[in-house]
Coordinates of C-alpha atoms and ligand atoms in Angstrom, one line a residue:
C19 CA 98.5 135.1 89.8
S20 CA 100.7 138.0 88.7
A21 CA 104.2 137.7 90.3
A22 CA 103.8 141.0 92.6
E23 CA 100.6 140.2 94.0
E24 CA 100.7 140.0 98.1
K25 CA 97.9 137.9 99.5
D26 CA 97.2 137.8 103.3
L27 CA 97.7 133.8 103.1
V28 CA 99.5 131.5 101.0
I29 CA 98.7 127.8 101.5
I30 CA 101.0 125.1 100.7
G31 CA 99.1 121.9 100.1
G32 CA 95.4 121.7 98.7
G33 CA 94.9 118.5 101.6
V34 CA 92.6 118.4 104.3
A35 CA 94.6 120.9 106.3
G36 CA 95.4 123.3 103.3
Y37 CA 91.9 123.0 101.8
V38 CA 89.9 123.6 105.1
A39 CA 92.4 126.7 106.2
A40 CA 91.8 128.4 102.6
I41 CA 87.9 127.8 103.0
K42 CA 87.8 129.2 106.5
A43 CA 90.4 132.2 105.4
G44 CA 88.2 133.0 102.7
Q45 CA 85.0 132.8 105.1
E46 CA 87.3 135.6 107.1
G47 CA 87.8 137.9 104.2
L48 CA 91.4 137.2 103.7
K49 CA 92.8 137.4 100.4
V50 CA 94.0 133.8 100.4
A51 CA 95.8 131.3 97.4
C52 CA 96.3 127.8 97.8
I53 CA 99.0 125.9 95.7
E54 CA 98.5 122.1 95.2
K55 CA 100.7 120.0 92.6
R56 CA 98.6 116.8 92.1
G57 CA 95.7 118.2 90.0
A58 CA 93.1 117.8 92.5
L59 CA 92.1 119.2 95.9
G60 CA 91.7 117.1 98.9
G61 CA 95.1 115.5 99.2
T62 CA 96.1 112.1 100.6
C63 CA 92.1 112.0 102.4
L64 CA 90.1 112.8 99.4
N65 CA 92.6 111.1 96.6
V66 CA 93.9 108.1 98.3
G67 CA 93.4 107.6 101.5
C68 CA 89.8 108.0 104.0
I69 CA 87.4 108.4 100.9
P70 CA 88.6 105.7 98.1
S71 CA 89.5 103.4 101.3
K72 CA 86.1 103.7 102.7
S73 CA 84.4 102.9 99.6
L74 CA 86.0 99.7 98.6
L75 CA 85.6 98.9 102.5
N76 CA 82.0 99.7 102.2
N77 CA 81.6 97.7 98.8
S78 CA 83.7 94.6 99.7
H79 CA 82.0 94.5 103.1
L80 CA 78.5 94.4 101.2
Y81 CA 79.6 91.7 98.7
H82 CA 81.3 89.3 101.4
Q83 CA 78.1 89.8 103.4
I84 CA 75.9 89.0 100.3
M85 CA 77.9 85.7 100.0
H86 CA 78.5 84.7 103.6
D87 CA 75.8 86.5 105.8
S88 CA 72.5 86.4 103.2
K89 CA 70.7 83.1 103.8
N90 CA 70.4 83.2 107.6
R91 CA 68.8 86.7 107.0
G92 CA 66.1 85.0 104.6
I93 CA 67.6 86.4 101.8
E94 CA 68.3 83.8 98.7
V95 CA 70.7 85.1 96.2
G96 CA 71.9 83.3 92.9
D97 CA 75.1 83.8 91.0
V98 CA 76.9 86.6 93.1
K99 CA 80.0 87.7 91.3
L100 CA 82.5 90.2 91.8
N101 CA 82.8 93.3 89.4
L102 CA 86.2 94.6 90.5
Q103 CA 86.1 97.7 87.3
A104 CA 83.2 98.5 88.3
M105 CA 83.6 98.4 92.1
M106 CA 86.9 100.7 91.5
K107 CA 84.3 103.0 89.2
A108 CA 82.2 103.6 91.8
K109 CA 84.8 104.3 94.4
E110 CA 86.1 107.1 91.8
T111 CA 82.5 108.2 91.5
S112 CA 83.0 109.1 95.0
V113 CA 86.2 110.6 95.1
T114 CA 85.7 113.0 91.9
G115 CA 82.5 114.3 93.1
L116 CA 84.3 115.3 96.8
T117 CA 87.2 116.9 95.1
K118 CA 85.1 118.8 92.3
G119 CA 83.0 120.0 95.3
I120 CA 86.2 121.5 96.9
E121 CA 86.8 123.5 93.7
Y122 CA 83.4 124.6 93.8
L123 CA 83.7 125.4 97.8
F124 CA 86.8 127.4 96.5
K125 CA 85.1 129.4 93.7
K126 CA 82.2 130.1 96.4
N127 CA 84.7 131.3 99.2
G128 CA 86.8 133.5 96.8
V129 CA 90.1 131.4 97.3
E130 CA 92.6 131.3 94.7
Y131 CA 93.6 128.0 93.6
I132 CA 97.0 127.6 92.1
K133 CA 97.9 124.4 90.1
G134 CA 101.3 123.6 90.8
T135 CA 104.8 122.8 93.3
G136 CA 105.3 125.2 95.4
S137 CA 108.5 126.1 96.9
F138 CA 110.2 128.9 99.5
A139 CA 112.2 131.6 97.2
S140 CA 112.2 133.9 100.4
E141 CA 110.4 134.0 103.8
H142 CA 107.4 136.1 102.0
E143 CA 107.6 134.5 98.5
V144 CA 106.5 131.0 97.4
R145 CA 107.8 130.2 93.7
V146 CA 105.3 127.9 91.9
K147 CA 106.2 125.4 89.2
L148 CA 103.1 125.3 87.5
T149 CA 101.6 122.1 86.2
D150 CA 100.5 123.2 83.0
G151 CA 104.0 124.8 82.3
G152 CA 106.0 127.9 83.1
E153 CA 106.5 129.6 87.0
T154 CA 105.1 132.1 88.7
S155 CA 105.6 133.5 92.2
V156 CA 103.2 134.6 95.2
V157 CA 104.2 136.3 98.2
G158 CA 102.2 136.0 101.6
K159 CA 102.0 138.2 104.6
N160 CA 101.2 134.5 106.3
I161 CA 102.1 131.0 104.8
L162 CA 100.9 128.0 105.8
I163 CA 102.6 124.9 105.1
A164 CA 100.4 121.7 104.8
T165 CA 102.0 119.5 102.5
G166 CA 101.0 116.6 104.4
S167 CA 102.7 113.2 104.6
E168 CA 104.2 110.1 102.2
A169 CA 104.2 106.2 102.8
T170 CA 107.4 105.3 105.0
P171 CA 109.4 102.6 102.3
F172 CA 110.9 99.5 103.7
P173 CA 114.5 99.7 102.9
G174 CA 115.5 97.1 100.1
L175 CA 111.9 96.6 98.4
E176 CA 111.0 99.1 95.7
I177 CA 107.5 100.1 95.6
D178 CA 106.2 99.9 91.9
E179 CA 102.2 99.9 92.9
K180 CA 101.8 96.6 91.5
R181 CA 103.5 93.8 93.2
V182 CA 105.2 95.7 95.9
I183 CA 102.5 98.4 96.8
T184 CA 101.8 100.9 99.6
S185 CA 97.9 102.1 100.6
T186 CA 97.9 103.7 97.2
G187 CA 98.2 100.7 95.4
A188 CA 96.3 98.8 97.2
L189 CA 93.1 101.0 96.4
S190 CA 93.6 100.3 92.8
L191 CA 94.6 96.8 92.0
D192 CA 92.7 95.4 88.7
K193 CA 92.9 91.7 90.3
V194 CA 92.6 90.2 93.2
P195 CA 95.7 88.7 94.2
E196 CA 95.6 85.0 95.4
K197 CA 98.2 85.9 98.1
M198 CA 98.7 88.9 99.7
I199 CA 101.4 89.5 102.7
V200 CA 101.2 92.8 104.3
I201 CA 103.5 94.4 106.4
G202 CA 102.6 95.9 109.5
G203 CA 99.3 95.4 111.4
G204 CA 98.4 99.2 111.7
I205 CA 95.1 100.8 110.5
I206 CA 96.3 100.7 107.0
G207 CA 97.1 97.5 107.3
L208 CA 94.2 96.1 108.5
E209 CA 91.9 97.9 106.7
M210 CA 93.2 97.6 103.2
G211 CA 94.0 93.5 104.2
S212 CA 90.1 93.5 105.2
V213 CA 89.4 94.6 101.6
W214 CA 91.6 92.0 99.8
S215 CA 90.6 89.1 102.3
R216 CA 86.8 90.0 101.6
L217 CA 87.5 90.2 97.8
G218 CA 89.3 86.9 98.1
S219 CA 93.0 87.2 98.8
Q220 CA 94.5 84.7 101.3
V221 CA 95.6 87.6 103.1
T222 CA 98.5 87.3 106.1
V223 CA 99.3 90.2 108.4
V224 CA 102.9 90.2 109.7
E225 CA 103.2 92.7 112.7
F226 CA 106.0 93.4 114.7
L227 CA 104.3 94.1 118.1
N228 CA 102.5 92.0 119.7
Q229 CA 99.0 93.8 119.1
I230 CA 97.7 94.6 115.9
G231 CA 96.0 98.4 115.8
G232 CA 98.8 100.5 116.0
P233 CA 99.4 102.8 118.3
G234 CA 96.5 104.1 120.7
M235 CA 94.1 100.8 120.7
D236 CA 93.2 99.6 124.0
T237 CA 95.1 96.1 124.2
E238 CA 91.4 94.3 125.4
I239 CA 90.1 95.8 122.2
A240 CA 92.7 94.9 119.8
T241 CA 92.7 91.4 121.0
Q242 CA 88.9 91.0 120.0
A243 CA 89.6 92.7 116.7
Q244 CA 92.3 90.5 115.9
K245 CA 89.9 87.5 116.5
L246 CA 87.2 88.5 114.8
L247 CA 89.5 89.4 111.9
K248 CA 90.7 86.1 111.8
K249 CA 87.5 84.4 112.1
Q250 CA 87.1 86.4 108.7
G251 CA 89.9 84.8 107.2
V252 CA 92.8 87.3 108.0
D253 CA 95.8 85.5 109.0
F254 CA 98.2 87.0 111.4
K255 CA 101.8 86.7 112.4
L256 CA 102.5 88.9 115.1
G257 CA 105.6 89.6 117.5
T258 CA 107.0 88.9 113.9
K259 CA 109.6 91.2 112.2
V260 CA 109.8 91.8 108.5
V261 CA 113.9 92.2 108.0
S262 CA 114.3 92.1 104.4
G263 CA 112.7 91.5 100.8
D264 CA 112.9 90.3 97.4
A265 CA 110.6 91.1 94.6
S266 CA 113.1 90.0 91.8
G267 CA 111.3 86.6 91.1
E268 CA 107.9 85.4 90.2
K269 CA 106.6 86.0 93.9
V270 CA 107.6 88.4 96.4
K271 CA 109.6 87.1 98.8
L272 CA 110.1 88.1 102.5
E273 CA 112.7 87.4 105.3
V274 CA 111.0 87.7 108.7
D275 CA 112.4 87.5 112.1
A276 CA 111.5 86.4 115.5
A277 CA 111.0 90.5 117.2
K278 CA 108.8 89.4 120.1
G279 CA 108.0 85.9 120.0
G280 CA 107.5 85.0 116.0
K281 CA 109.8 82.9 114.0
A282 CA 112.2 83.2 111.4
E283 CA 111.2 82.1 108.1
T284 CA 110.7 82.9 104.5
L285 CA 107.0 83.8 103.4
E286 CA 106.2 84.3 99.9
A287 CA 103.0 86.4 98.1
D288 CA 101.8 87.5 94.4
V289 CA 101.1 91.1 96.1
V290 CA 103.1 92.9 99.3
L291 CA 101.5 95.7 100.9
V292 CA 103.9 97.8 102.8
A293 CA 102.1 99.7 105.8
I294 CA 104.7 100.4 108.3
G295 CA 103.3 104.2 108.8
R296 CA 103.8 107.4 107.3
R297 CA 106.1 110.1 107.3
P298 CA 106.4 113.9 106.7
Y299 CA 106.7 115.1 103.2
T300 CA 108.2 118.2 102.5
A301 CA 110.5 117.3 99.4
G302 CA 111.0 120.0 97.2
L303 CA 109.7 122.5 99.6
G304 CA 113.1 124.6 100.0
L305 CA 112.6 124.8 103.8
E306 CA 116.8 125.2 103.7
N307 CA 116.2 128.0 101.4
I308 CA 114.9 130.2 104.9
G309 CA 116.5 127.9 107.3
L310 CA 113.4 126.2 108.6
E311 CA 113.8 123.2 111.0
V312 CA 112.4 119.6 110.9
D313 CA 112.8 117.2 114.1
E314 CA 114.4 113.7 113.8
R315 CA 111.7 112.4 112.4
G316 CA 111.1 115.2 109.6
R317 CA 108.1 116.8 111.0
V318 CA 108.2 120.3 110.7
V319 CA 108.9 122.3 114.0
I320 CA 106.3 124.5 115.4
D321 CA 105.3 126.3 118.4
S322 CA 101.9 125.7 120.2
E323 CA 100.1 128.5 118.1
Y324 CA 101.2 126.3 114.7
R325 CA 104.3 129.2 113.9
T326 CA 107.7 128.0 112.4
K327 CA 111.0 129.9 113.8
A328 CA 109.3 132.6 111.0
S329 CA 106.4 133.6 112.6
H330 CA 104.4 134.5 109.8
I331 CA 104.9 131.0 108.6
R332 CA 102.6 128.5 109.9
C333 CA 102.9 124.7 109.8
I334 CA 99.7 122.1 110.1
G335 CA 98.3 118.7 109.3
D336 CA 100.4 115.7 108.9
V337 CA 103.7 117.4 108.1
T338 CA 103.9 118.0 111.8
F339 CA 103.5 117.0 114.9
G340 CA 100.2 114.9 116.6
P341 CA 98.5 111.7 114.9
M342 CA 97.9 111.9 111.4
L343 CA 94.1 111.9 111.1
A344 CA 92.0 114.0 108.4
H345 CA 90.0 115.3 111.6
K346 CA 93.0 116.6 113.4
A347 CA 94.4 118.2 110.4
E348 CA 91.1 119.9 109.9
E349 CA 90.7 121.2 113.5
E350 CA 94.2 123.1 113.3
A351 CA 93.5 124.7 110.0
V352 CA 90.7 126.6 111.4
A353 CA 92.6 127.0 114.5
A354 CA 95.5 128.0 112.6
V355 CA 93.3 130.6 110.6
E356 CA 91.9 132.0 113.8
F357 CA 95.7 132.6 115.2
I358 CA 96.3 134.6 111.7
K359 CA 92.7 136.6 112.1
K360 CA 92.0 136.6 115.8
G361 CA 95.4 136.0 117.6
Y362 CA 93.5 132.9 119.2
G363 CA 92.9 129.7 118.3
H364 CA 92.6 125.9 120.0
V365 CA 92.3 122.2 119.3
N366 CA 91.9 120.1 122.2
Y367 CA 94.3 117.3 121.6
G368 CA 93.5 115.1 124.4
V369 CA 89.9 114.7 122.6
I370 CA 90.7 113.4 119.1
P371 CA 88.8 110.4 118.2
S372 CA 90.2 107.3 115.8
V373 CA 88.4 104.9 114.2
M374 CA 89.4 101.7 112.2
Y375 CA 86.8 101.2 109.7
T376 CA 87.1 97.1 109.5
H377 CA 84.0 95.0 110.2
P378 CA 83.3 95.2 112.7
E379 CA 84.7 99.0 113.4
V380 CA 86.9 99.9 116.1
A381 CA 86.9 103.5 117.7
W382 CA 88.1 104.9 120.4
V383 CA 88.7 108.7 122.1
G384 CA 90.5 109.8 125.5
Q385 CA 92.9 107.4 127.6
N386 CA 93.0 103.7 127.0
E387 CA 93.5 100.9 129.9
Q388 CA 97.0 100.1 129.3
D389 CA 98.4 104.1 129.6
L390 CA 96.3 104.7 132.5
K391 CA 98.0 102.0 134.0
K392 CA 101.6 103.0 133.0
D393 CA 100.7 106.4 134.0
N394 CA 99.9 104.9 137.7
I395 CA 96.0 106.8 137.0
P396 CA 93.5 105.1 138.8
Y397 CA 90.6 104.3 137.1
K398 CA 87.4 102.0 136.8
I399 CA 85.8 99.9 134.0
G400 CA 82.3 99.3 132.9
T401 CA 81.6 97.6 129.9
F402 CA 78.8 96.2 127.7
P403 CA 78.5 93.5 124.8
F404 CA 76.3 94.1 121.6
S405 CA 75.0 90.6 122.2
A406 CA 73.0 91.9 124.7
N407 CA 72.0 95.4 123.0
S408 CA 68.3 94.8 121.0
R409 CA 69.1 96.4 117.8
A410 CA 72.6 94.4 117.5
K411 CA 70.4 91.2 118.0
T412 CA 67.8 92.5 115.2
N413 CA 70.6 93.3 112.6
L414 CA 72.0 89.5 113.5
D415 CA 75.8 92.2 114.3
T416 CA 76.4 91.5 118.0
D417 CA 80.1 91.1 117.9
G418 CA 82.0 93.7 120.3
M419 CA 81.6 95.7 123.2
V420 CA 81.4 99.1 124.5
K421 CA 84.4 100.0 127.4
M422 CA 84.3 102.8 129.3
L423 CA 87.3 104.2 132.0
A424 CA 86.4 106.5 134.6
D425 CA 87.8 108.4 137.1
P426 CA 87.1 106.3 140.6
E427 CA 86.1 109.4 142.8
T428 CA 84.3 111.6 140.3
D429 CA 82.8 109.3 137.8
R430 CA 84.9 111.8 134.9
L431 CA 85.1 109.8 131.9
L432 CA 88.7 109.1 131.1
G433 CA 88.3 107.1 127.6
C434 CA 85.8 104.8 125.9
H435 CA 86.8 102.2 123.2
I436 CA 84.4 100.6 121.1
I437 CA 84.6 97.4 118.8
G438 CA 81.2 97.1 117.3
P439 CA 78.7 98.0 114.2
N440 CA 78.7 101.7 113.6
A441 CA 81.5 102.4 116.2
G442 CA 82.8 105.2 113.9
E443 CA 79.7 107.0 114.4
M444 CA 79.2 106.4 118.5
I445 CA 82.4 107.6 119.4
A446 CA 81.1 111.1 118.4
E447 CA 78.9 110.7 121.5
A448 CA 82.1 109.8 123.8
T449 CA 84.1 112.9 121.6
L450 CA 81.5 115.2 123.0
A451 CA 81.1 113.9 126.4
L452 CA 85.0 114.2 126.9
E453 CA 85.4 117.6 125.7
Y454 CA 82.7 118.6 128.1
G455 CA 84.2 116.7 131.1
A456 CA 81.3 114.6 131.5
S457 CA 80.9 111.7 134.2
T458 CA 79.4 108.4 133.1
E459 CA 76.2 109.1 135.1
D460 CA 75.3 112.1 133.1
I461 CA 75.7 109.6 130.3
A462 CA 73.9 106.9 131.7
R463 CA 71.0 109.2 132.9
T464 CA 70.6 111.0 129.5
C465 CA 67.9 109.2 127.6
H466 CA 68.6 107.2 124.9
A467 CA 66.7 106.0 122.2
H468 CA 65.3 102.1 121.8
P469 CA 66.4 100.2 120.0
T470 CA 69.6 101.7 119.2
L471 CA 73.1 100.8 119.4
A472 CA 73.9 103.8 121.2
E473 CA 71.8 102.4 123.7
A474 CA 75.0 100.1 124.7
F475 CA 77.1 103.3 125.0
K476 CA 74.7 104.3 127.8
E477 CA 74.7 100.9 129.7
A478 CA 78.4 100.9 129.3
A479 CA 78.7 104.2 131.2
M480 CA 75.8 102.6 134.0
A481 CA 78.2 99.4 134.4
T482 CA 81.0 101.9 135.9
Y483 CA 79.1 103.2 138.9
S484 CA 76.3 101.0 139.2
K485 CA 74.8 97.8 136.8
A486 CA 74.0 97.7 133.4
I487 CA 69.8 96.9 133.5
H488 CA 70.3 94.5 130.0
F489 CA 73.3 92.8 131.4
Ligands
LIG530 P1 97.6 115.6 102.9 O1 96.4 114.8 102.5 O2 98.9 114.8 102.3 O3 97.7 116.9 102.0 C1 98.8 117.4 101.4 C2 98.9 118.1 99.8 O4 100.0 118.8 99.6 C3 99.0 116.7 99.1 O5 98.1 116.8 98.0 C4 100.2 117.3 98.1 O6 100.2 116.7 96.4 C5 100.4 118.6 98.5 N1 102.0 118.8 98.5 C6 103.1 118.5 98.7 N2 103.7 119.4 98.9 C7 103.4 120.2 98.0 C8 104.3 121.4 97.1 N3 105.4 121.5 97.4 N4 103.4 122.2 96.4 C9 102.2 122.4 96.3 N5 101.4 121.4 97.0 C10 102.1 120.1 97.6 N6 92.5 109.8 108.5 C11 91.3 109.8 108.7 O7 91.1 110.6 109.9 N7 90.4 109.0 108.8 C12 90.6 107.9 107.7 O8 89.6 107.1 107.5 C13 92.0 107.7 107.1 N8 92.0 106.8 105.9 C14 93.1 106.8 105.7 C15 93.4 105.8 104.6 C16 94.7 106.0 103.9 C17 94.9 104.8 102.9 C18 95.7 106.8 104.1 C19 96.9 106.7 103.2 C20 95.5 107.6 104.8 C21 94.4 107.9 105.6 N9 93.9 109.2 106.5 C22 93.0 108.9 107.3 C23 95.1 109.9 106.7 C24 94.5 111.4 106.1 O9 94.6 110.7 104.9 C25 95.4 112.0 106.3 O10 95.5 112.6 108.1 C26 95.3 113.6 105.9 O11 95.2 113.2 104.5 C27 96.4 114.8 106.3 O12 95.8 115.9 105.3 P2 97.2 116.9 105.0 O13 96.3 118.1 104.5 O14 97.8 117.1 106.6 O15 98.3 116.2 104.0
LIG531 P1 100.8 102.4 111.8 O1 101.9 103.2 112.0 O2 99.4 102.5 112.5 O3 101.0 101.3 112.2 C1 102.5 100.6 111.2 C2 102.4 99.1 112.0 O4 103.4 98.2 111.7 C3 102.8 99.5 113.4 O5 102.2 98.7 114.5 C4 104.2 98.9 113.8 O6 104.3 97.8 114.4 C5 104.6 97.9 112.3 N1 106.0 97.4 111.7 C6 106.7 98.7 111.3 N2 108.2 98.2 110.8 C7 107.5 96.9 110.5 C8 108.4 95.5 110.4 N3 109.4 95.7 109.6 N4 107.9 94.1 110.3 C9 106.6 94.2 110.6 N5 105.7 95.3 111.2 C10 106.0 96.5 111.2 O7 100.9 103.0 110.1 P2 100.1 102.7 109.2 O8 99.1 101.6 109.1 O9 101.0 102.6 107.8 O10 99.1 104.1 108.9 C11 99.7 105.2 108.8 C12 99.0 106.0 109.3 O11 97.4 106.7 108.4 C13 97.6 105.8 110.4 O12 98.8 106.0 111.5 C14 96.8 106.6 110.0 O13 97.4 107.9 111.0 C15 96.8 107.0 109.1 N6 95.5 106.5 108.7 C16 94.3 106.4 109.2 C17 92.9 105.6 109.4 C18 91.9 105.8 109.7 O14 91.5 106.8 110.6 N7 90.8 105.1 109.8 C19 93.4 104.7 107.8 C20 94.3 104.7 107.5 C21 95.8 105.4 107.6

């Protein structure tokens, strides 16, 4: 791109937020450029997040199931062996297929892809240090910041992605560690802890709070999830804070302290996974050159239309407010481009689903029971266990339940929490119901195919105002 060329929209960051905005802008007929520095599109999600983690979760589950859960299904297997290199290769194939697919969509929608690191030279000009050497600059009538997030480091424990790792290292270890300690029992800790536990590691999760799952998970569901993961071999130390670490010896040592009931001790492991949250990433972006603000947690400050203090510069995705989720970033991308092109756009932040892709999966949308209690909002509950669902029974996969929370007066759905097989797919139905303000009776009177897991969803709805038929 020539230095003087002006675009309608310049996007910094080609992750889910940035690439979706770029495609949408192209579709809307805007002249758009997207600057990405990692050498591949798709950001954290496609390269070192959602996609590779789901590949490993899926294939490690299959391996674990073949090893431990095939005989009772009438399948006799012989010599089952893990080929970790091949499992990693399958992961890479999924990743590159998808990242290349975005390059194709860029071409199809007339998006200019600039490979390099962008930083603000002025309010309308972004200077780019090109990956292949040299510099260019691009001028935008509008600019979108979509630079994402990075793992929060643990003070005093240097990340080498081999023995002290973040999720990125956990996605590409070259051998199964004998003992792994996970600092943080949030979604990353539990997903990646599950992967390595299934592949043979002895995994201990140390969590500061008395509940696993990170923010948002319903306490009753989190307690069930913990029991089921424990049954699979993952150990937990809850109410326990890691206070310091030392990786200088043969083993990595961690000092832990009683935070909320745990006990002080020294733990040792071959590999330590630091999974204590993620933080917005704005390093080298030159926000200071144009006086843009970040809050105390490093999030770029924006208004309800994603505008920064400079109204033609907008910001979306992990680098600003809200849950750090790919589908949230994607919704914001579409809305931000609509604001630019049409002057209006919308994201319903009360209806963003969350999924933890362990086995069983945990998924939820809307409010949880502890928050309703805290806010003094009246509610009633309907539950249905998968042990009473015919499809779960045929699948020999009956752990978990559907829990619905509804307004006691109107039956309006307030929240839905599922732990069970395919919870991540099933939550789409609850999300749609919540978006359209459905009552639980609306859900229960909607015919659901038999035999499906979704019948558990229907029967939990029924249980909020009447009785479930099969339980
Ligand atoms: P990112 O994906 O981080 O993309 C930002 C991009 O900007 C990066 O590629 C970066 O290289 C680039 N960039 C930064 N600065 C510059 C610059 N100055 N110039 C040029 N380029 C720059 N979410 C889900 O919804 N579901 C999941 O299953 C899920 N699994 C996850 C698993 C893991 C292990 C991790 C770590 C995260 C997971 N997430 C998941 C979260 C999800 O990855 C993020 O919410 C999502 O990637 C946010 O998109 P983004 O575009 O805002 O940021
Ligand atoms: P998280 O915020 O979900 O969990 C971090 C946990 O670490 C918290 O429970 C916290 O109490 C604990 N913790 C912090 N300091 C500690 C200490 N010193 N000792 C012990 N425990 C400590 O963060 P996580 O798991 O790193 O994930 C980051 C984000 O990535 C998620 O919030 C989510 O937005 C995204 N993500 C989403 C996935 C999905 O949608 N399936 C999968 C993976 C990541």
